[in-house]
CSV table of C-alpha atoms and ligand atoms in Angstrom, one decimal:
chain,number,residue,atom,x,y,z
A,81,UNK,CA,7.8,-83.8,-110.2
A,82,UNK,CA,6.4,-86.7,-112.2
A,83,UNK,CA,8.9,-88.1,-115.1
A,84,UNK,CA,8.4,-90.1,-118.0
A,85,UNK,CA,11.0,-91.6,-119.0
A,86,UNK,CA,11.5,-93.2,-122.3
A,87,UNK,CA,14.3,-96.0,-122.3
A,88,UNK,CA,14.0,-96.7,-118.6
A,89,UNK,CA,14.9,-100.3,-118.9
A,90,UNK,CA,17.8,-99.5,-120.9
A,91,UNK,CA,21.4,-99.1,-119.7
A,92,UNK,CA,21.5,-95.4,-119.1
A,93,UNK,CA,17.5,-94.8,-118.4
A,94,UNK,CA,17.4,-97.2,-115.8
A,95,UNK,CA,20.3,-95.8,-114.0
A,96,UNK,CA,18.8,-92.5,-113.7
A,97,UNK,CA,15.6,-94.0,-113.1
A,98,UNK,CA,17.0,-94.9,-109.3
A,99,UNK,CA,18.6,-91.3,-109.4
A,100,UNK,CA,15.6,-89.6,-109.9
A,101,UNK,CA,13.6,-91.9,-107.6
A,102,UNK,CA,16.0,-91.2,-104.9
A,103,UNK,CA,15.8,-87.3,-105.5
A,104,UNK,CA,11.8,-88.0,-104.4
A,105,UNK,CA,10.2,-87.5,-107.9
A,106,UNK,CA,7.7,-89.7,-109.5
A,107,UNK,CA,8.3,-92.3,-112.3
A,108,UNK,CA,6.5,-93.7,-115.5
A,109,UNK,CA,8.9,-95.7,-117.6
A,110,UNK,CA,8.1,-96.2,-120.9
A,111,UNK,CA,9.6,-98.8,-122.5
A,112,UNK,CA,9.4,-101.8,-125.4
A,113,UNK,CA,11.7,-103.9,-124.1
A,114,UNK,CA,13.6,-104.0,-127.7
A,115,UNK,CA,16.9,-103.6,-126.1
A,116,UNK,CA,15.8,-103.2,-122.6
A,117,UNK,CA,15.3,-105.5,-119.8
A,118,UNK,CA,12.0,-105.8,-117.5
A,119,UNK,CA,13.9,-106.4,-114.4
A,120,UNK,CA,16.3,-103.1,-114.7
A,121,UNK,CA,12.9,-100.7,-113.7
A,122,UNK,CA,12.7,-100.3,-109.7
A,123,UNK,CA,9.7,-101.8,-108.1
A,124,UNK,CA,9.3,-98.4,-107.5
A,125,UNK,CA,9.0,-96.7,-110.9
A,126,UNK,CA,5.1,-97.7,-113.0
A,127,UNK,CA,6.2,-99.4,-116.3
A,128,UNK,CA,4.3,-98.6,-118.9
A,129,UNK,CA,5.2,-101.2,-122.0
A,130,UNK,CA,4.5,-98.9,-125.0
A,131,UNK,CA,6.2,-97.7,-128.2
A,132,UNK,CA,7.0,-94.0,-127.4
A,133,UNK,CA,6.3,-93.4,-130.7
A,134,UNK,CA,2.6,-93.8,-130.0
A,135,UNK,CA,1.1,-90.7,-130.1
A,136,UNK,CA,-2.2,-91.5,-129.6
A,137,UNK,CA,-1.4,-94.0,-126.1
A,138,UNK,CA,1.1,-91.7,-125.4
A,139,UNK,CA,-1.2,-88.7,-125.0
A,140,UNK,CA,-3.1,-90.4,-123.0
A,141,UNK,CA,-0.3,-92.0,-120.5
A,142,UNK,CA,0.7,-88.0,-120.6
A,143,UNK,CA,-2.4,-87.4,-119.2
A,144,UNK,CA,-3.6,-90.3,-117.6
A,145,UNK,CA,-0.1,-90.7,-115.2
A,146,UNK,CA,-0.2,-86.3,-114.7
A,147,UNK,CA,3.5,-86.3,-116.3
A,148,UNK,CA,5.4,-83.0,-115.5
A,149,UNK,CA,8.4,-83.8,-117.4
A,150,UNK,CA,9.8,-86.5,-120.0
A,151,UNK,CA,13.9,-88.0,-120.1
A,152,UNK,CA,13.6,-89.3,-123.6
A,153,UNK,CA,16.5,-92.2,-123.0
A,154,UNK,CA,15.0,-94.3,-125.4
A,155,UNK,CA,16.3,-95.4,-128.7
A,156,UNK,CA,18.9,-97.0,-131.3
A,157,UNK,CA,21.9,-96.6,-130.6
A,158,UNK,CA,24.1,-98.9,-132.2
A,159,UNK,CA,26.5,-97.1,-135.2
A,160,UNK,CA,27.3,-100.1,-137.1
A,161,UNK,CA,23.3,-101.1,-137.4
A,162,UNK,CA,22.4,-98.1,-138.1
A,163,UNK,CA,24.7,-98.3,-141.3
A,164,UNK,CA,23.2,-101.6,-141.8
A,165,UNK,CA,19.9,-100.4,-141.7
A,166,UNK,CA,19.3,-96.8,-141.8
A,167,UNK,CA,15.4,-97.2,-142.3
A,168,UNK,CA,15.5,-98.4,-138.9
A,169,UNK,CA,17.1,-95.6,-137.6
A,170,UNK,CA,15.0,-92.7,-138.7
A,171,UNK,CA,11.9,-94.6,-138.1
A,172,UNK,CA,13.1,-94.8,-134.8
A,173,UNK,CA,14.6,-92.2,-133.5
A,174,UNK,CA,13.3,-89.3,-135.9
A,175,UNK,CA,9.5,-90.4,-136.7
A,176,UNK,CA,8.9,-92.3,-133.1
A,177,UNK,CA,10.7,-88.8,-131.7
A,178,UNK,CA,8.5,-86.9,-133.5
A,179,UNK,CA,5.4,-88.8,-132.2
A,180,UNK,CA,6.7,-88.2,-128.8
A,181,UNK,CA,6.8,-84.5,-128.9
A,182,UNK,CA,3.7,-84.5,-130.9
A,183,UNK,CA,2.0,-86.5,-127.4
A,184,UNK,CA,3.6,-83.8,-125.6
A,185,UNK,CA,2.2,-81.0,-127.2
A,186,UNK,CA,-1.0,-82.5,-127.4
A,187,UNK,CA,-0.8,-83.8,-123.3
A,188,UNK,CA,0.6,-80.2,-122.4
A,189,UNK,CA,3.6,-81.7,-121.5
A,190,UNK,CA,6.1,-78.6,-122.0
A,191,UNK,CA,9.5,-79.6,-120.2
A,192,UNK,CA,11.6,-82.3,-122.0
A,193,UNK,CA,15.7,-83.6,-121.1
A,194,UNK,CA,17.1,-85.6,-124.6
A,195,UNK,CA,19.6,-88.2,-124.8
A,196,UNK,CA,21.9,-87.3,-127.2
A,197,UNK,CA,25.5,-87.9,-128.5
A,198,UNK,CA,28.5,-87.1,-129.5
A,199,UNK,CA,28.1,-88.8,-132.4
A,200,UNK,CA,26.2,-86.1,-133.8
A,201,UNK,CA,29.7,-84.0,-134.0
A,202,UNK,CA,31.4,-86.7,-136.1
A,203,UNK,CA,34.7,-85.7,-136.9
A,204,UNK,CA,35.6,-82.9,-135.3
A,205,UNK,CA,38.0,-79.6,-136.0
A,206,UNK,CA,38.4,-78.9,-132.1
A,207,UNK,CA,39.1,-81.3,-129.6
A,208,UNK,CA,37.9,-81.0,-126.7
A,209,UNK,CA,34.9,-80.7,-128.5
A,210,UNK,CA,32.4,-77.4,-127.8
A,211,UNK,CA,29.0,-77.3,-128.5
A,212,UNK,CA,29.0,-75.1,-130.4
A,213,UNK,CA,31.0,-77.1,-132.6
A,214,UNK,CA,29.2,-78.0,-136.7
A,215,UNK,CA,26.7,-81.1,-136.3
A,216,UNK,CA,28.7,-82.8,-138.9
A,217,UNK,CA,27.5,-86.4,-138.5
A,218,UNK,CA,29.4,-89.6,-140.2
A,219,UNK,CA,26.8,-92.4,-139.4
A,220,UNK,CA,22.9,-92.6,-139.3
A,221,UNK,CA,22.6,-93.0,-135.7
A,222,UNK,CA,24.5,-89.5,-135.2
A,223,UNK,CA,22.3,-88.0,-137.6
A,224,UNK,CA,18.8,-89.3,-136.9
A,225,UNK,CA,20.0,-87.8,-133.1
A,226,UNK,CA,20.9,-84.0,-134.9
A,227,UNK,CA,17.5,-84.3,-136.6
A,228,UNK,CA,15.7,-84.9,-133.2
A,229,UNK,CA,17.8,-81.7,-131.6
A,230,UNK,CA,17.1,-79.8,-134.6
A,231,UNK,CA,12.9,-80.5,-134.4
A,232,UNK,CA,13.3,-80.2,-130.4
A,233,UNK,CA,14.9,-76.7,-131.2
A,234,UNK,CA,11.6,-75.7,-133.5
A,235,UNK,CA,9.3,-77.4,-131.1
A,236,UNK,CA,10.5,-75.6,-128.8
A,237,UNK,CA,10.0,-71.8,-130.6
A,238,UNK,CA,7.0,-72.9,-131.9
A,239,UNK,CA,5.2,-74.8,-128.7
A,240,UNK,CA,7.4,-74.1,-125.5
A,241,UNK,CA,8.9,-77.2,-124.7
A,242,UNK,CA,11.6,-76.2,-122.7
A,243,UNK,CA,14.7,-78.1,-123.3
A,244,UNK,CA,18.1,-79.6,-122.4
A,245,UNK,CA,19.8,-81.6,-125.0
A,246,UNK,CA,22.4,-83.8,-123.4
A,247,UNK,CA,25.5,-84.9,-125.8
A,248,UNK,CA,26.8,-88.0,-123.9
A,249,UNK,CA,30.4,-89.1,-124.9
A,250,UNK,CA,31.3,-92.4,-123.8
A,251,UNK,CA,29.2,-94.2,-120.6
A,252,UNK,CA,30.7,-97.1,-118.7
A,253,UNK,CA,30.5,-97.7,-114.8
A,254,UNK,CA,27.3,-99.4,-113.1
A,255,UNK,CA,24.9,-98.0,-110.3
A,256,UNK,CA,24.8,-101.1,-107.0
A,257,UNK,CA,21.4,-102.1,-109.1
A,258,UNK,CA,22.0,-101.7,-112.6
A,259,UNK,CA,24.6,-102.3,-115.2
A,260,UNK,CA,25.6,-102.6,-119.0
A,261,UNK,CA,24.5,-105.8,-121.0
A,262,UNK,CA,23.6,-105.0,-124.5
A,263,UNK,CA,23.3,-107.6,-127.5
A,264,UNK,CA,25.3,-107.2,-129.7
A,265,UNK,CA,27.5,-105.6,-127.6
A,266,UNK,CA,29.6,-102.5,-128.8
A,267,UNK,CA,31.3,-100.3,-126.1
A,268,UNK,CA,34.6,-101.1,-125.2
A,269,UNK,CA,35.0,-101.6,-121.5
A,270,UNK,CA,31.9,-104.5,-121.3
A,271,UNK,CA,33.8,-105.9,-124.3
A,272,UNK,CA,37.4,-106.2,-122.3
A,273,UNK,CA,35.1,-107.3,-119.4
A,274,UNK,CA,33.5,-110.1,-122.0
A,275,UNK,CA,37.1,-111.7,-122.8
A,276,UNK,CA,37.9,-111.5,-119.7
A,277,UNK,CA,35.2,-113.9,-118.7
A,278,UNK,CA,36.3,-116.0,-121.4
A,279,UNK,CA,34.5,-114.3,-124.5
A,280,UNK,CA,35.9,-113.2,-127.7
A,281,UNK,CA,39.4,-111.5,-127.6
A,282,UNK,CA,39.2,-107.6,-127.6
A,283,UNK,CA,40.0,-105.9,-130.8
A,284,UNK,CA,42.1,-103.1,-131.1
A,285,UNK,CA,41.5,-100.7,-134.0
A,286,UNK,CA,44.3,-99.4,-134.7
A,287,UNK,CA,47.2,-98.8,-133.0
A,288,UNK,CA,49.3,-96.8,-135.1
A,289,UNK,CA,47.0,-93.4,-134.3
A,290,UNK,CA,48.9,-89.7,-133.2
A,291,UNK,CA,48.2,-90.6,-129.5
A,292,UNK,CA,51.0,-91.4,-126.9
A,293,UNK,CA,50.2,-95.2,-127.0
A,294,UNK,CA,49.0,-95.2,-130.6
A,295,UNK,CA,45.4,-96.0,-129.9
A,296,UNK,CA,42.4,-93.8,-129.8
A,297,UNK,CA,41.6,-91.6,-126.9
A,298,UNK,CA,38.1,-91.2,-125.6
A,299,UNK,CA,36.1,-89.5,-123.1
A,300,UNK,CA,34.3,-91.8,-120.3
A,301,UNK,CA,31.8,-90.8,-118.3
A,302,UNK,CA,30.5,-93.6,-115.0
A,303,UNK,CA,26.7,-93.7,-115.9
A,304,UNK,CA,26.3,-92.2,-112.1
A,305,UNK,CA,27.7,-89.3,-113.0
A,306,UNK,CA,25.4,-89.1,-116.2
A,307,UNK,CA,22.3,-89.9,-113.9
A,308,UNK,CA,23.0,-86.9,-111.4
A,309,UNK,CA,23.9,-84.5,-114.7
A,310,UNK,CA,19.9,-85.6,-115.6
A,311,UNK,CA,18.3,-84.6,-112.4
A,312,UNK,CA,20.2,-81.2,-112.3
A,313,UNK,CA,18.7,-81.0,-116.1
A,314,UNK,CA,15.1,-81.2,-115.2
A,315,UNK,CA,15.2,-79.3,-112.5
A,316,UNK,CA,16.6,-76.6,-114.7
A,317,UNK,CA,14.0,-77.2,-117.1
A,318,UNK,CA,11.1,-75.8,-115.0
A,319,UNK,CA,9.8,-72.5,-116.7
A,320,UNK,CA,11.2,-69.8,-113.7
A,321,UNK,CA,14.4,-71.2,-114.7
A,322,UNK,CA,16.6,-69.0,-116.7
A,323,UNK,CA,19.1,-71.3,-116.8
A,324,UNK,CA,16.7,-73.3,-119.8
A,325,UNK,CA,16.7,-70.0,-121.6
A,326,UNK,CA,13.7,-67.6,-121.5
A,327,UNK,CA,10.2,-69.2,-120.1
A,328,UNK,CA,8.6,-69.6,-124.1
A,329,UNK,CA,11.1,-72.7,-124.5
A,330,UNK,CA,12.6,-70.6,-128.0
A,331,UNK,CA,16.4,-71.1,-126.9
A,332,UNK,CA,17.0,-74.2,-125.9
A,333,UNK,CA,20.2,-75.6,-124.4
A,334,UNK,CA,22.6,-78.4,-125.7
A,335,UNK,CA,25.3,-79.2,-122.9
A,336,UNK,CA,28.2,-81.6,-123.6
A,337,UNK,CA,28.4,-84.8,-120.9
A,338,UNK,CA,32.2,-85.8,-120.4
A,339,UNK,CA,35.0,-85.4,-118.1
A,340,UNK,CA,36.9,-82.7,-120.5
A,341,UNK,CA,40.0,-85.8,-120.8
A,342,UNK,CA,40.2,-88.6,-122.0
A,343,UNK,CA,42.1,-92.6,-121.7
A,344,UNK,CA,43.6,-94.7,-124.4
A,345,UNK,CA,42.0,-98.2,-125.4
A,346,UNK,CA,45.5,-98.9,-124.3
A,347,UNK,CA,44.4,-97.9,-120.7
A,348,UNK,CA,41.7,-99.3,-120.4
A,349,UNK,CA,42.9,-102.7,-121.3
A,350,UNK,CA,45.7,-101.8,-118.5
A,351,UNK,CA,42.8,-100.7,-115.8
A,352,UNK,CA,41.1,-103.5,-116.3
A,353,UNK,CA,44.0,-105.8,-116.1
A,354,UNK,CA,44.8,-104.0,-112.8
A,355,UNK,CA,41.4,-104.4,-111.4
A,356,UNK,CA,40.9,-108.2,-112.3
A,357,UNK,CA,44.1,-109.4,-111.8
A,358,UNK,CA,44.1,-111.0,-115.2
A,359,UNK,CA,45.7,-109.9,-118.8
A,360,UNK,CA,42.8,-109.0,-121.3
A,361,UNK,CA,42.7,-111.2,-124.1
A,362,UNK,CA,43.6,-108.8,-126.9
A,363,UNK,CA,44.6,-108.8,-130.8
A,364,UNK,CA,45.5,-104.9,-132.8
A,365,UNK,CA,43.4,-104.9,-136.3
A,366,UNK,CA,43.2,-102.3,-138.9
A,367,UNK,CA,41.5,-98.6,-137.9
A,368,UNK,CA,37.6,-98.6,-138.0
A,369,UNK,CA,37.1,-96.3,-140.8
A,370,UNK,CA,35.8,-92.4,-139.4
A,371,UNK,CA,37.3,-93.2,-135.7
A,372,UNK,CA,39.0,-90.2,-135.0
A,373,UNK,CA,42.4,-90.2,-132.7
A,374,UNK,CA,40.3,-88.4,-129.9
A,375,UNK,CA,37.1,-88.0,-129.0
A,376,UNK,CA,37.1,-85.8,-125.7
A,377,UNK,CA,34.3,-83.2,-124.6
A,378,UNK,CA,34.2,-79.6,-123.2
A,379,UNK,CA,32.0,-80.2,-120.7
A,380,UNK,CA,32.2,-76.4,-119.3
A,381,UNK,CA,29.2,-75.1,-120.0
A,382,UNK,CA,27.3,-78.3,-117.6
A,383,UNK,CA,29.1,-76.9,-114.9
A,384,UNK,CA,28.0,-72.6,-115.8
A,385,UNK,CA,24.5,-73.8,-116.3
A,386,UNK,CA,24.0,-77.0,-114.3
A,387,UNK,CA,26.6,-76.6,-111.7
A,388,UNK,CA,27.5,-80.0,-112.5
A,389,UNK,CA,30.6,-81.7,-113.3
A,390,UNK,CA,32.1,-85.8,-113.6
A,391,UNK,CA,33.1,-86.5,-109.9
A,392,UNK,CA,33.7,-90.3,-110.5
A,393,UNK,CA,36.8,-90.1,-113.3
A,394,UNK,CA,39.4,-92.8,-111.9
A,395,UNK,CA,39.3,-95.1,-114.7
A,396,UNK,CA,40.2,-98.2,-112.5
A,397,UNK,CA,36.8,-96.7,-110.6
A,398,UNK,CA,34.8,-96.7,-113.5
A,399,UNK,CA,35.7,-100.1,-115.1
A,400,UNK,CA,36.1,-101.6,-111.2
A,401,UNK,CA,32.0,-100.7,-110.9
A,402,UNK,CA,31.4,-102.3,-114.0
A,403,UNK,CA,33.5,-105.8,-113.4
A,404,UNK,CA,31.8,-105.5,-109.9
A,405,UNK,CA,28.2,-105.1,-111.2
A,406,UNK,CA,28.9,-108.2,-113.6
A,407,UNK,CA,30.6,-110.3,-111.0
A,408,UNK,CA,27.1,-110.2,-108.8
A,409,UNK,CA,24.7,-110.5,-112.2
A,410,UNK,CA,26.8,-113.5,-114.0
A,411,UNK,CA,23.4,-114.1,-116.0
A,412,UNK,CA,23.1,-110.4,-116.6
A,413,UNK,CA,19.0,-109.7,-116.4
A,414,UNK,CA,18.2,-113.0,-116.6
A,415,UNK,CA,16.4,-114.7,-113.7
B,68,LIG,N1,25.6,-95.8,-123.7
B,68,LIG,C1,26.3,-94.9,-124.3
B,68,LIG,O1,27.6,-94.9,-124.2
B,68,LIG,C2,25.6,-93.7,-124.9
B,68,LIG,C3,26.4,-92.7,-125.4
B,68,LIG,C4,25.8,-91.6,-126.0
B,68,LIG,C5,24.4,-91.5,-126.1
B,68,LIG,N2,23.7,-92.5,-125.6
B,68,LIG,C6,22.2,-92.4,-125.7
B,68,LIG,O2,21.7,-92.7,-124.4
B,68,LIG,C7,20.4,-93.3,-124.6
B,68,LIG,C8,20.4,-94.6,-123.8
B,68,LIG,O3,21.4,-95.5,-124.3
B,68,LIG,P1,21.7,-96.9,-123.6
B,68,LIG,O4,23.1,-97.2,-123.8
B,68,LIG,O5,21.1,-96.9,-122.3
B,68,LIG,O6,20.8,-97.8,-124.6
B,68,LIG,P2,19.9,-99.0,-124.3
B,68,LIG,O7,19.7,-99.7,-125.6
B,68,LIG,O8,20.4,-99.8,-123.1
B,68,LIG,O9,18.5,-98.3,-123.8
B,68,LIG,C9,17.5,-97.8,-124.7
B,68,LIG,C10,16.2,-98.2,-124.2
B,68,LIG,O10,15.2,-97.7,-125.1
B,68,LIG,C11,14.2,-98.7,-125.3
B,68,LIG,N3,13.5,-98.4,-126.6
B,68,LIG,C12,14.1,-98.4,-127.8
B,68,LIG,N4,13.2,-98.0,-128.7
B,68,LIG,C13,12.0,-97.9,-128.1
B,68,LIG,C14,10.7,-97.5,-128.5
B,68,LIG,N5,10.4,-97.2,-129.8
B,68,LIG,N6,9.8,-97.4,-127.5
B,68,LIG,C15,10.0,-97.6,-126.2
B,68,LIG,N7,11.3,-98.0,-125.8
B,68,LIG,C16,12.2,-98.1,-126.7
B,68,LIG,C17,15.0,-100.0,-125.3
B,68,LIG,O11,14.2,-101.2,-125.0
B,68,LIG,C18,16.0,-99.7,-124.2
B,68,LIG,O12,15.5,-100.1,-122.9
B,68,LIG,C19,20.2,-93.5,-126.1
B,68,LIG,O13,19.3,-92.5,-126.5
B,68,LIG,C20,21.6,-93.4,-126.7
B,68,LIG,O14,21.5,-92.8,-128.0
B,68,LIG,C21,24.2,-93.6,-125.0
């Protein structure tokens, strides 16, 4: 197959990017470099520096590079800026997401994997969380990624773009060749790894919360495990499949990425004091307002449909890779 994916100098794309590549399929990256970095794309992989919200120069990249399938990877994806700055937001990932199944319809593009997020549950009644759970939302970045699943849903019945929606819960972990380094940062474990280098203490929010060590519980995922949950999904998307729901593309699938458990801020301080050797430099604040106790996915219907589930769960595993990946890029991307 030949891939276009969107965000493929990003943290996640580029990840799957080598997955993909290894798998023996073809890839375009398309990416602005807004939050992205040049030298995350394999030598391998054509870069393509364009807006995905193009239409017009995406059509013709559609075309032009003879693009099977598209990973859309890219977008915002930071909570408190999307507060900030809504506007942003649903320019972004609604209006450029539109553009970018409008190329596809155009380019007869008609098979399509989504980034999505947990995020887009917000607060939920059921934990582990189901996906067939309400899209309840509590921030603009969860809900500018419902409206993109909802107009993937109609594309899809109206133009047959088969489709997998992917809800990630939370990524960590590194590939050999590529790692976390956003800025601002806002996850967690490259945070503890930060202090630990001699950055800002950690913040905890919160450590009074229903949990057994007070703080809040969520559900990470190592970014490989992610990567080989994406190939399995655009396999399934081609249009024999029935696993993607009948070959018109008018019942689409949304799948839930997560280990089904989950570890304690709490923890992963701990894991990562076990796997440095150092104590995390730390302070406990006041709770984040809308941070639930837990955050944890049913991931059961990946495995019924993709036949995939998290092999890689050992937290000291999944921050380890990280701290490992950081250790040998001390400048990050920079060169
Ligand atoms: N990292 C996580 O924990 C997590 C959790 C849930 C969902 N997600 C989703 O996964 C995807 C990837 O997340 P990430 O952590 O790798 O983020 P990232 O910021 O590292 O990657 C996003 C990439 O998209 C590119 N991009 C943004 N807007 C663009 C545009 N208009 N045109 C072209 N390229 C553009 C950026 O330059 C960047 O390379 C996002 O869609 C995010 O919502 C991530």
């Amino acid at each position: 197959m030949r891939i276009l994916v969107t965000g493929g100098a990003g943290y996640v794309g580029s990840v799957t990017v080598e997955r993909l590549l290894a798998a023996g399929h073809g890839v375009i990256v398309v990416d602005d470099l807004s939050t992205g970095h040049r030298a995350a794309v394999p030598p391998e992989a054509t870069y393509v520096d364009l807006r995905y919200g193009d239409v017009h120069a995406m059509t013709r990249a559609f075309v032009e590079e003879r693009v099977d399938a598209v990973l859309h990877c890219g977008a915002k994806s930071i909570v408190p800026e999307s507060v900030a700055d809504p506007a942003l937001y649903y320019h972004e990932n609604v209006i450029g997401g539109i553009g970018l199944l409008d190329a596809m319809v155009a380019a007869g593009v008609r098979r399509l994997v989504l980034s999505s997020t947990a995020a887009v549950y917000g607060l939920p009644d059921i934990v582990p969380i189901p996906e067939d759970a309400p899209l309840r939302p509590i921030n603009p970045y969860g809900a500018t990624k419902a409206s993109l699943e909802s107009a993937i849903r109609w594309y899809g019945v109206a133009y047959g773009i088969r489709s997998v929606r992917l809800r990630y819960f939370n990524v960590a972990g590194a590939s050999d060749r590529n790692g976390e380094m956003h800025d601002p940062e806002s996850h967690l474990i490259p945070l503890v790894l930060a202090a630990l280098e001699g950055g800002r203490p950690v913040t905890i929010f919160g450590d009074d919360y229903p949990t057994p060590d007070g703080t809040c519980i969520r559900d990470y995922i190592h970014v490989l495990d992610l990567a080989d949950a994406h190939l399995a999904a655009l396999e399934a998307t081609a249009p024999e499949d029935a696993r993607t729901g009948p070959p018109d593309g008018s019942e689409p699938v949304a799948l839930n990425l997560g280990t089904s458990d989950g570890y304690s801020v709490r923890a992963v301080l701990a894991a990562a004091e076990r796997v440095t050797g150092t104590p995390v430099p730390h302070r406990v604040g006041p709770r984040r307002a809308g941070d639930p106790p837990v955050l944890v996915a049913d991931a059961r219907l990946a495995g019924a449909v993709l036949g995939w589930r998290a092999m890689r769960t050992d937290l000291d595993a999944i921050v380890g890779s990280a701290w490992e990946w950081r250790r040998r890029h001390p400048d990050g991307y920079r060169v």
